mmCIF file with all atom_site columns, C-alpha atoms in Angstrom:
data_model
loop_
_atom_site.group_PDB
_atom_site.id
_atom_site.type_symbol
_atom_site.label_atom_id
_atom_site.label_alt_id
_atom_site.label_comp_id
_atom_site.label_asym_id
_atom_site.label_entity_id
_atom_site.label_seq_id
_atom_site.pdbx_PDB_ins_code
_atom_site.Cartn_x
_atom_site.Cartn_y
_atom_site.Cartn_z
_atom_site.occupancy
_atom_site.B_iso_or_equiv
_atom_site.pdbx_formal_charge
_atom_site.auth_seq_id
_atom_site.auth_comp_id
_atom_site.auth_asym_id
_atom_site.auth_atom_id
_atom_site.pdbx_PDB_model_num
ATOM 1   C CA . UNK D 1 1   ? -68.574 -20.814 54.304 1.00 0.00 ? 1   UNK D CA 1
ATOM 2   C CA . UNK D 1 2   ? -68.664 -17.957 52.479 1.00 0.00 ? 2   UNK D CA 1
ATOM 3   C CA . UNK D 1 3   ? -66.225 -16.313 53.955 1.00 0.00 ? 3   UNK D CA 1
ATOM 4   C CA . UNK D 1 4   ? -64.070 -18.737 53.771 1.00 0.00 ? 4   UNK D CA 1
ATOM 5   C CA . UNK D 1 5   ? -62.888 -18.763 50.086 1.00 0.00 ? 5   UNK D CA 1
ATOM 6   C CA . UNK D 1 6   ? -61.911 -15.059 49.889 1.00 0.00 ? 6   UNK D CA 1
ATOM 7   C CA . UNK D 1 7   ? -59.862 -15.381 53.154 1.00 0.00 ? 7   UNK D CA 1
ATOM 8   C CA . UNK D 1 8   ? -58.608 -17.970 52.077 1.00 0.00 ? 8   UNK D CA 1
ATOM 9   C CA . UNK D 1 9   ? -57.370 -16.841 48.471 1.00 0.00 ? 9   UNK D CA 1
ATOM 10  C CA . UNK D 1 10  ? -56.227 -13.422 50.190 1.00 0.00 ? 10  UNK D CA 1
ATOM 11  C CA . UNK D 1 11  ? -54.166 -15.219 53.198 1.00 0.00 ? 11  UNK D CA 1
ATOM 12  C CA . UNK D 1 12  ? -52.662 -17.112 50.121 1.00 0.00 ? 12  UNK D CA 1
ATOM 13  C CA . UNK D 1 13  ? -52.372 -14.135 47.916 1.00 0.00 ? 13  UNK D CA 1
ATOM 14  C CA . UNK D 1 14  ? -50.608 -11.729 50.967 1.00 0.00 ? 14  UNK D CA 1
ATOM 15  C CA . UNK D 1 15  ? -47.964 -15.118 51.450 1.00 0.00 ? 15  UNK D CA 1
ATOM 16  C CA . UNK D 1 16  ? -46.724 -14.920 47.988 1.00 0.00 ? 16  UNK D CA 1
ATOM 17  C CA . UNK D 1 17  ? -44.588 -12.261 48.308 1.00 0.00 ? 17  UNK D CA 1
ATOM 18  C CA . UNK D 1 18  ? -43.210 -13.406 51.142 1.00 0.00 ? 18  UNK D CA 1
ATOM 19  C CA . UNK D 1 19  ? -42.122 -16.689 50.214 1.00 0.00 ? 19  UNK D CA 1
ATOM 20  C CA . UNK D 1 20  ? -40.672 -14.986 47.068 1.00 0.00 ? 20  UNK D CA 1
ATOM 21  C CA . UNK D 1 21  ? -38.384 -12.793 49.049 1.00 0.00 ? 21  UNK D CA 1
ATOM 22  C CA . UNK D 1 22  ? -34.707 -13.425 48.256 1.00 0.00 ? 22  UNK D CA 1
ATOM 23  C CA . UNK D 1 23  ? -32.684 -11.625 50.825 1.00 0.00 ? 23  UNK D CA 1
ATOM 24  C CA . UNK D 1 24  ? -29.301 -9.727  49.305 1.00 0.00 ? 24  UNK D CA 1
ATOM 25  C CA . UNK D 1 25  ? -26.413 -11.844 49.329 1.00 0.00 ? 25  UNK D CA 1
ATOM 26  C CA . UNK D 1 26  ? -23.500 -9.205  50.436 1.00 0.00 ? 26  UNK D CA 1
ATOM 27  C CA . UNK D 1 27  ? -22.948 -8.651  53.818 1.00 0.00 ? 27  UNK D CA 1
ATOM 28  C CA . UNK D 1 28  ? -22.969 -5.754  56.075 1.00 0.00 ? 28  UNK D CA 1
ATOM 29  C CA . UNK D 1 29  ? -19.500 -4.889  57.685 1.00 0.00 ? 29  UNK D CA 1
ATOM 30  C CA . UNK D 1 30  ? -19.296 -2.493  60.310 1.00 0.00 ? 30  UNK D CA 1
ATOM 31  C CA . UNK D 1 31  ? -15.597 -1.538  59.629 1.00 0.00 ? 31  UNK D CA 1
ATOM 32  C CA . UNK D 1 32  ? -14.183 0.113   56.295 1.00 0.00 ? 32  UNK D CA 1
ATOM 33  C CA . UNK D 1 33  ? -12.359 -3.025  55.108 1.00 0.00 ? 33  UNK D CA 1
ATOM 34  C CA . UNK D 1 34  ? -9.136  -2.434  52.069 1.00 0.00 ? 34  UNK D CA 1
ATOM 35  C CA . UNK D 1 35  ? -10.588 -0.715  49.185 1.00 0.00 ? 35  UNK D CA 1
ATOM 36  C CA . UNK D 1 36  ? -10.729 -3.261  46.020 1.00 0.00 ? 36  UNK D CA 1
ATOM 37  C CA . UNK D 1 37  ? -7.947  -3.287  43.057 1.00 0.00 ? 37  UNK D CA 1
ATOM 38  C CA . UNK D 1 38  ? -7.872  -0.625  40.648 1.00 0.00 ? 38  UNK D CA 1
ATOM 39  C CA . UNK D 1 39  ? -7.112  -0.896  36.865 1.00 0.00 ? 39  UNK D CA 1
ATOM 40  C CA . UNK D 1 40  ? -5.710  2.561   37.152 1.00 0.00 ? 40  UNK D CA 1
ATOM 41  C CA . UNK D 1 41  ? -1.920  2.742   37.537 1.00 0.00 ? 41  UNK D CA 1
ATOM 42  C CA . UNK D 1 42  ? -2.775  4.082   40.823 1.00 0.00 ? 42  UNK D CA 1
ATOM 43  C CA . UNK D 1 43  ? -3.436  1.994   44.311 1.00 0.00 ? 43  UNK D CA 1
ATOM 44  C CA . UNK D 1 44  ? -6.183  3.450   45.459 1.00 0.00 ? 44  UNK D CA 1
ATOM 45  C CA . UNK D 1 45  ? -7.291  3.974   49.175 1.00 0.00 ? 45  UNK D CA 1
ATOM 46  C CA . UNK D 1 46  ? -9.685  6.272   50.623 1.00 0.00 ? 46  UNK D CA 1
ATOM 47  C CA . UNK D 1 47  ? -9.350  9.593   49.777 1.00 0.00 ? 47  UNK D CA 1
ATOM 48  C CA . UNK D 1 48  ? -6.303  8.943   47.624 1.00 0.00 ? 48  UNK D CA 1
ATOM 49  C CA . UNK D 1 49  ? -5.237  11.129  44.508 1.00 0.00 ? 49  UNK D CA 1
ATOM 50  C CA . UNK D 1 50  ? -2.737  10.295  42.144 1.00 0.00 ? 50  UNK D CA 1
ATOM 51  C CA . UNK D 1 51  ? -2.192  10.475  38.477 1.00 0.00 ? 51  UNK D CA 1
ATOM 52  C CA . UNK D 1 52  ? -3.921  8.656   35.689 1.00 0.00 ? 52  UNK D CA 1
ATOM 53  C CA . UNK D 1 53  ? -3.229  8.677   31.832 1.00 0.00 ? 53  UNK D CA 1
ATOM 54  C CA . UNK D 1 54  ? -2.743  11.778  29.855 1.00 0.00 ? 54  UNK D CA 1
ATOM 55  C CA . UNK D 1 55  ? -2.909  14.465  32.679 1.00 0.00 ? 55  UNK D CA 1
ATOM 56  C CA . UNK D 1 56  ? -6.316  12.927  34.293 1.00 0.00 ? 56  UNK D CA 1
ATOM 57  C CA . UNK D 1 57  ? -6.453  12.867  38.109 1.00 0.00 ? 57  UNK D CA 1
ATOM 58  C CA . UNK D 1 58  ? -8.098  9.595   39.835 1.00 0.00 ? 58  UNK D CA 1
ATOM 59  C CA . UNK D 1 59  ? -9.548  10.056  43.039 1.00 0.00 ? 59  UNK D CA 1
ATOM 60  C CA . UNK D 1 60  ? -11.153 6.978   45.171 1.00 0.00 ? 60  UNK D CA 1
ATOM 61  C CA . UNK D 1 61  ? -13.812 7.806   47.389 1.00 0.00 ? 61  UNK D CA 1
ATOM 62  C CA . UNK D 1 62  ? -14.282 6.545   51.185 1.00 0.00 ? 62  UNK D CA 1
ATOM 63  C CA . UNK D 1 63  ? -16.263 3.003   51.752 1.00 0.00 ? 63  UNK D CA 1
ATOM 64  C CA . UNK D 1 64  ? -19.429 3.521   53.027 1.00 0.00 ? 64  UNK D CA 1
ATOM 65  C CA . UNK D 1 65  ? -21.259 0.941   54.428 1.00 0.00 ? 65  UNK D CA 1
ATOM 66  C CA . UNK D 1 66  ? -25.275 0.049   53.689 1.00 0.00 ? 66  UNK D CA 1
ATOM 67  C CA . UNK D 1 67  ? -28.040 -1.982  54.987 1.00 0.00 ? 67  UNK D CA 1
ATOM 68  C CA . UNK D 1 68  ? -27.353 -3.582  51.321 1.00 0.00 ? 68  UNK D CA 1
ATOM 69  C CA . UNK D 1 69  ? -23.681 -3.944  51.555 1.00 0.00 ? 69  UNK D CA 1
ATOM 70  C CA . UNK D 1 70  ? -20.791 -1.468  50.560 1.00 0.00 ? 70  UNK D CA 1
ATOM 71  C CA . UNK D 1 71  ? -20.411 1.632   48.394 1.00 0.00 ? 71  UNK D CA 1
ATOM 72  C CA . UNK D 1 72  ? -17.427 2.967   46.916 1.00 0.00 ? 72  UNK D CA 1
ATOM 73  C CA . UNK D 1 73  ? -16.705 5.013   43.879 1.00 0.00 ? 73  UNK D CA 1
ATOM 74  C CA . UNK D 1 74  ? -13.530 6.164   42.083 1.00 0.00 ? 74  UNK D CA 1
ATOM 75  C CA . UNK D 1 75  ? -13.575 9.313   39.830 1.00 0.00 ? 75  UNK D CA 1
ATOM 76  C CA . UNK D 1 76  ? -11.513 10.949  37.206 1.00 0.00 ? 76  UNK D CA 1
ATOM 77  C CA . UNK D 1 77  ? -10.680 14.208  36.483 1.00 0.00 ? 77  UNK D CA 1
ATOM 78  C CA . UNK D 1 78  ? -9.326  15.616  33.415 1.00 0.00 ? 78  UNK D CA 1
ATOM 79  C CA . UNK D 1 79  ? -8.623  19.152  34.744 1.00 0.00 ? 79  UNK D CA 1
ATOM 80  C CA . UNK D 1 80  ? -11.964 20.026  37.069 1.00 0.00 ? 80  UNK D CA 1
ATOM 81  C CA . UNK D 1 81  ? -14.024 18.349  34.677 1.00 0.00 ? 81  UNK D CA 1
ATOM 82  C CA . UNK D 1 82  ? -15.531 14.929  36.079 1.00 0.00 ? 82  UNK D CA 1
ATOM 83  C CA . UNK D 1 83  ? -14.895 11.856  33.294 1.00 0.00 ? 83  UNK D CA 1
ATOM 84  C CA . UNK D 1 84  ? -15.706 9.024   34.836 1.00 0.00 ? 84  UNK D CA 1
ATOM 85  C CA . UNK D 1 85  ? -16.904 7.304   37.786 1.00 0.00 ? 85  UNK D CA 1
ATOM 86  C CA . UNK D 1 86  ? -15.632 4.015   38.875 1.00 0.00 ? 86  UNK D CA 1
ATOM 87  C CA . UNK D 1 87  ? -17.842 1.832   41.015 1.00 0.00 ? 87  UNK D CA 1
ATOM 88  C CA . UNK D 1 88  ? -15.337 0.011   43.009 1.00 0.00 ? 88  UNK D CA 1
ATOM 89  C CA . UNK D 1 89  ? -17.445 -1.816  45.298 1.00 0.00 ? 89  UNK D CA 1
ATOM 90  C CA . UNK D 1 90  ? -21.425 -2.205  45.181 1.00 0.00 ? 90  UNK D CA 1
ATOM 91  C CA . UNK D 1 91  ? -23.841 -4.261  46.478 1.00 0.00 ? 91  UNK D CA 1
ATOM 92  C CA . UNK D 1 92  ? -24.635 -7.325  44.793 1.00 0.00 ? 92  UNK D CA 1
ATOM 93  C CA . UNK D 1 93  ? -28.741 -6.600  44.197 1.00 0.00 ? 93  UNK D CA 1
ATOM 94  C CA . UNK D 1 94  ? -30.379 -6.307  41.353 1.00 0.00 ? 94  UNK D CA 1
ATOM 95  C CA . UNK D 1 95  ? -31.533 -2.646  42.037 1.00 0.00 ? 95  UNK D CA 1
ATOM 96  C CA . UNK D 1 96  ? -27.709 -1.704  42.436 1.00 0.00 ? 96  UNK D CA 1
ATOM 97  C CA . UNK D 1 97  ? -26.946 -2.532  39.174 1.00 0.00 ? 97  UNK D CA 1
ATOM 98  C CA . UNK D 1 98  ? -30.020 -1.235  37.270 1.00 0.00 ? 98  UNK D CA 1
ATOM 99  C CA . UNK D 1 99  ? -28.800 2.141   39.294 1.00 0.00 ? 99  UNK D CA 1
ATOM 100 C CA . UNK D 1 100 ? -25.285 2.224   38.826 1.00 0.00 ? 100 UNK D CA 1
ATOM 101 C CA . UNK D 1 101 ? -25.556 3.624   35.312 1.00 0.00 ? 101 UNK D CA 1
ATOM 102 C CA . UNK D 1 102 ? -27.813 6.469   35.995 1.00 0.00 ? 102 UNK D CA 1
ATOM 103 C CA . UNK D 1 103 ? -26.276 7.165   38.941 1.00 0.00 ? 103 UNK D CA 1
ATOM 104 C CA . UNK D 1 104 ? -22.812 7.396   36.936 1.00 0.00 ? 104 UNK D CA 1
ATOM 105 C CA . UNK D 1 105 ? -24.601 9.296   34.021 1.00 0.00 ? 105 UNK D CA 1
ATOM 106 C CA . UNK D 1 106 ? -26.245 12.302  36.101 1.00 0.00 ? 106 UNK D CA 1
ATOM 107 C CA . UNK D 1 107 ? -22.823 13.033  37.714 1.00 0.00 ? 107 UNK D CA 1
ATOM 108 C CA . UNK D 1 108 ? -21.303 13.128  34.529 1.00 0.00 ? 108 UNK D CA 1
ATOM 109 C CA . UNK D 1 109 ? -23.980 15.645  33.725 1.00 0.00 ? 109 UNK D CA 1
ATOM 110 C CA . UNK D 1 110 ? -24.196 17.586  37.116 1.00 0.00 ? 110 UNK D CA 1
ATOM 111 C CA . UNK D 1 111 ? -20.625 17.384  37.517 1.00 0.00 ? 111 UNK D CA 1
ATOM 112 C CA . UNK D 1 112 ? -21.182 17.317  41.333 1.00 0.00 ? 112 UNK D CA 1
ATOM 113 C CA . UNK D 1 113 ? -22.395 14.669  44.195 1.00 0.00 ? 113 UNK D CA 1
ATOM 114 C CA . UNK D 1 114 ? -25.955 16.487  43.958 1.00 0.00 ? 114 UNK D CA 1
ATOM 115 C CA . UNK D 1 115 ? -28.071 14.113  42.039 1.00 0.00 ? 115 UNK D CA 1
ATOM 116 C CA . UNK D 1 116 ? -31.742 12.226  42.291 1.00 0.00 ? 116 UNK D CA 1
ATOM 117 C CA . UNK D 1 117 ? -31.882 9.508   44.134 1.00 0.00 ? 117 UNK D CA 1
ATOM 118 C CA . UNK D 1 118 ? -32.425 6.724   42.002 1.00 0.00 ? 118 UNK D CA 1
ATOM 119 C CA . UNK D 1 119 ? -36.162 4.548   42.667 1.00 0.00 ? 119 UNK D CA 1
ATOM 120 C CA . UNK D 1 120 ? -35.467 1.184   44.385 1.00 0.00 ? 120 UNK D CA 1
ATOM 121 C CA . UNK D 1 121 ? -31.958 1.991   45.148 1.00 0.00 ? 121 UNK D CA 1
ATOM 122 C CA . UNK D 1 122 ? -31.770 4.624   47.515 1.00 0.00 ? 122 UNK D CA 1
ATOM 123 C CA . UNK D 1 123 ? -29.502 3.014   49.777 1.00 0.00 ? 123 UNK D CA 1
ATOM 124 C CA . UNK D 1 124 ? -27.295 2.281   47.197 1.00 0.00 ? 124 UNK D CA 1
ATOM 125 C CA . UNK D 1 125 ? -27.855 5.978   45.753 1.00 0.00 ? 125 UNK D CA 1
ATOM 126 C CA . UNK D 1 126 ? -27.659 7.438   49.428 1.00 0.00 ? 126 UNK D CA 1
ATOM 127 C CA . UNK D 1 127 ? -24.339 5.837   49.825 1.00 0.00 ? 127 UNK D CA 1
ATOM 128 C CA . UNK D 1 128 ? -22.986 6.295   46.320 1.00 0.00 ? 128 UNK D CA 1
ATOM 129 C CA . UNK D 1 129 ? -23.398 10.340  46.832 1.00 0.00 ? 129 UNK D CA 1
ATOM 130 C CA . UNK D 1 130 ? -21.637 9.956   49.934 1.00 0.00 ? 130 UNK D CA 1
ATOM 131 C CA . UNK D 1 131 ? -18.625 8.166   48.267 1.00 0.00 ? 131 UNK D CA 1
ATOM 132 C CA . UNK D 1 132 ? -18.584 10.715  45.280 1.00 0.00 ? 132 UNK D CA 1
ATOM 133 C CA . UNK D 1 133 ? -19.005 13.293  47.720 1.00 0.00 ? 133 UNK D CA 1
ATOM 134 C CA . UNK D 1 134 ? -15.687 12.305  49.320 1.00 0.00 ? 134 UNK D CA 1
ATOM 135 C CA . UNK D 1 135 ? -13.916 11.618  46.153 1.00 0.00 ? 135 UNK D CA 1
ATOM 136 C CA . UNK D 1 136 ? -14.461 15.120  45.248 1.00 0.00 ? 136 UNK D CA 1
ATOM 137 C CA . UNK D 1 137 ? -13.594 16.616  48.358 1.00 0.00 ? 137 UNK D CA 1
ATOM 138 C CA . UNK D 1 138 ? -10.371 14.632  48.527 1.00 0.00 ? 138 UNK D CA 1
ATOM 139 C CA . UNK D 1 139 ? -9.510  16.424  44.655 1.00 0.00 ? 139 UNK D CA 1
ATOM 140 C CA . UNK D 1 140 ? -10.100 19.956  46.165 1.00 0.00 ? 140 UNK D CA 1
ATOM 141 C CA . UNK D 1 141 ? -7.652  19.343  49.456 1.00 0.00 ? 141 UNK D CA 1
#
């Protein structure tokens, strides 16, 4: 009998999280479906590069596809200086959107895809780089 209290309050305790798991909501796809609207007077599809306002360059990045759902980002240059980064499509999880903003703000500071992956998000970070990463190769070609 004495046993049986703290197994049971432990068996209970290790359950909680468990029923408190809320799986994400987006889905996985395993092909790169159209990329979403932009506000930008440009269409944008992977890789593309066109002209934005007042001599700024936008350049969307490929789709890349997570466990969490899909990544893309759109950047603008203003000469070979980066802007601003677009996310165009993210996973709908609370991690991705506490990570989207620091995300955005170290590549406005590094200027480059080589940032920290962000705690709790690294899928979302992992694919975000990739995305950037592809933006900004599709601006040097």
């Amino acid at each position: 009998m004495k046993r049986a209290i703290p197994v049971l309050v432990l068996s209970v305790a290790g359950l909680i999280p468990v029923w408190r798991y809320a799986p994400p909501t987006a889905t996985t796809s395993t092909t790169d479906a159209a990329p979403a609207p932009s506000v930008s007077s440009v269409a944008p599809s992977p890789g593309a590069t066109g002209q934005g306002s007042a001599g700024s360059v936008v350049v969307t990045g490929t789709t890349v596809a997570t466990e969490k759902g899909d990544v893309q980002v759109q950047v603008t240059y203003v000469g070979d200086r980066i802007t601003a980064v677009k996310m165009l499509r993210q996973p709908d999880h609370p991690q991705t959107t506490a990570a989207v903003p620091k995300l955005v703000a170290e590549t406005l500071t590094a200027q480059s895809a080589d940032i920290d992956t962000v705690s709790g998000a690294t899928l979302t970070s992992d694919g975000y780089r990739e995305s950037l990463q592809a933006a900004i190769d599709a601006k040097g070609a």
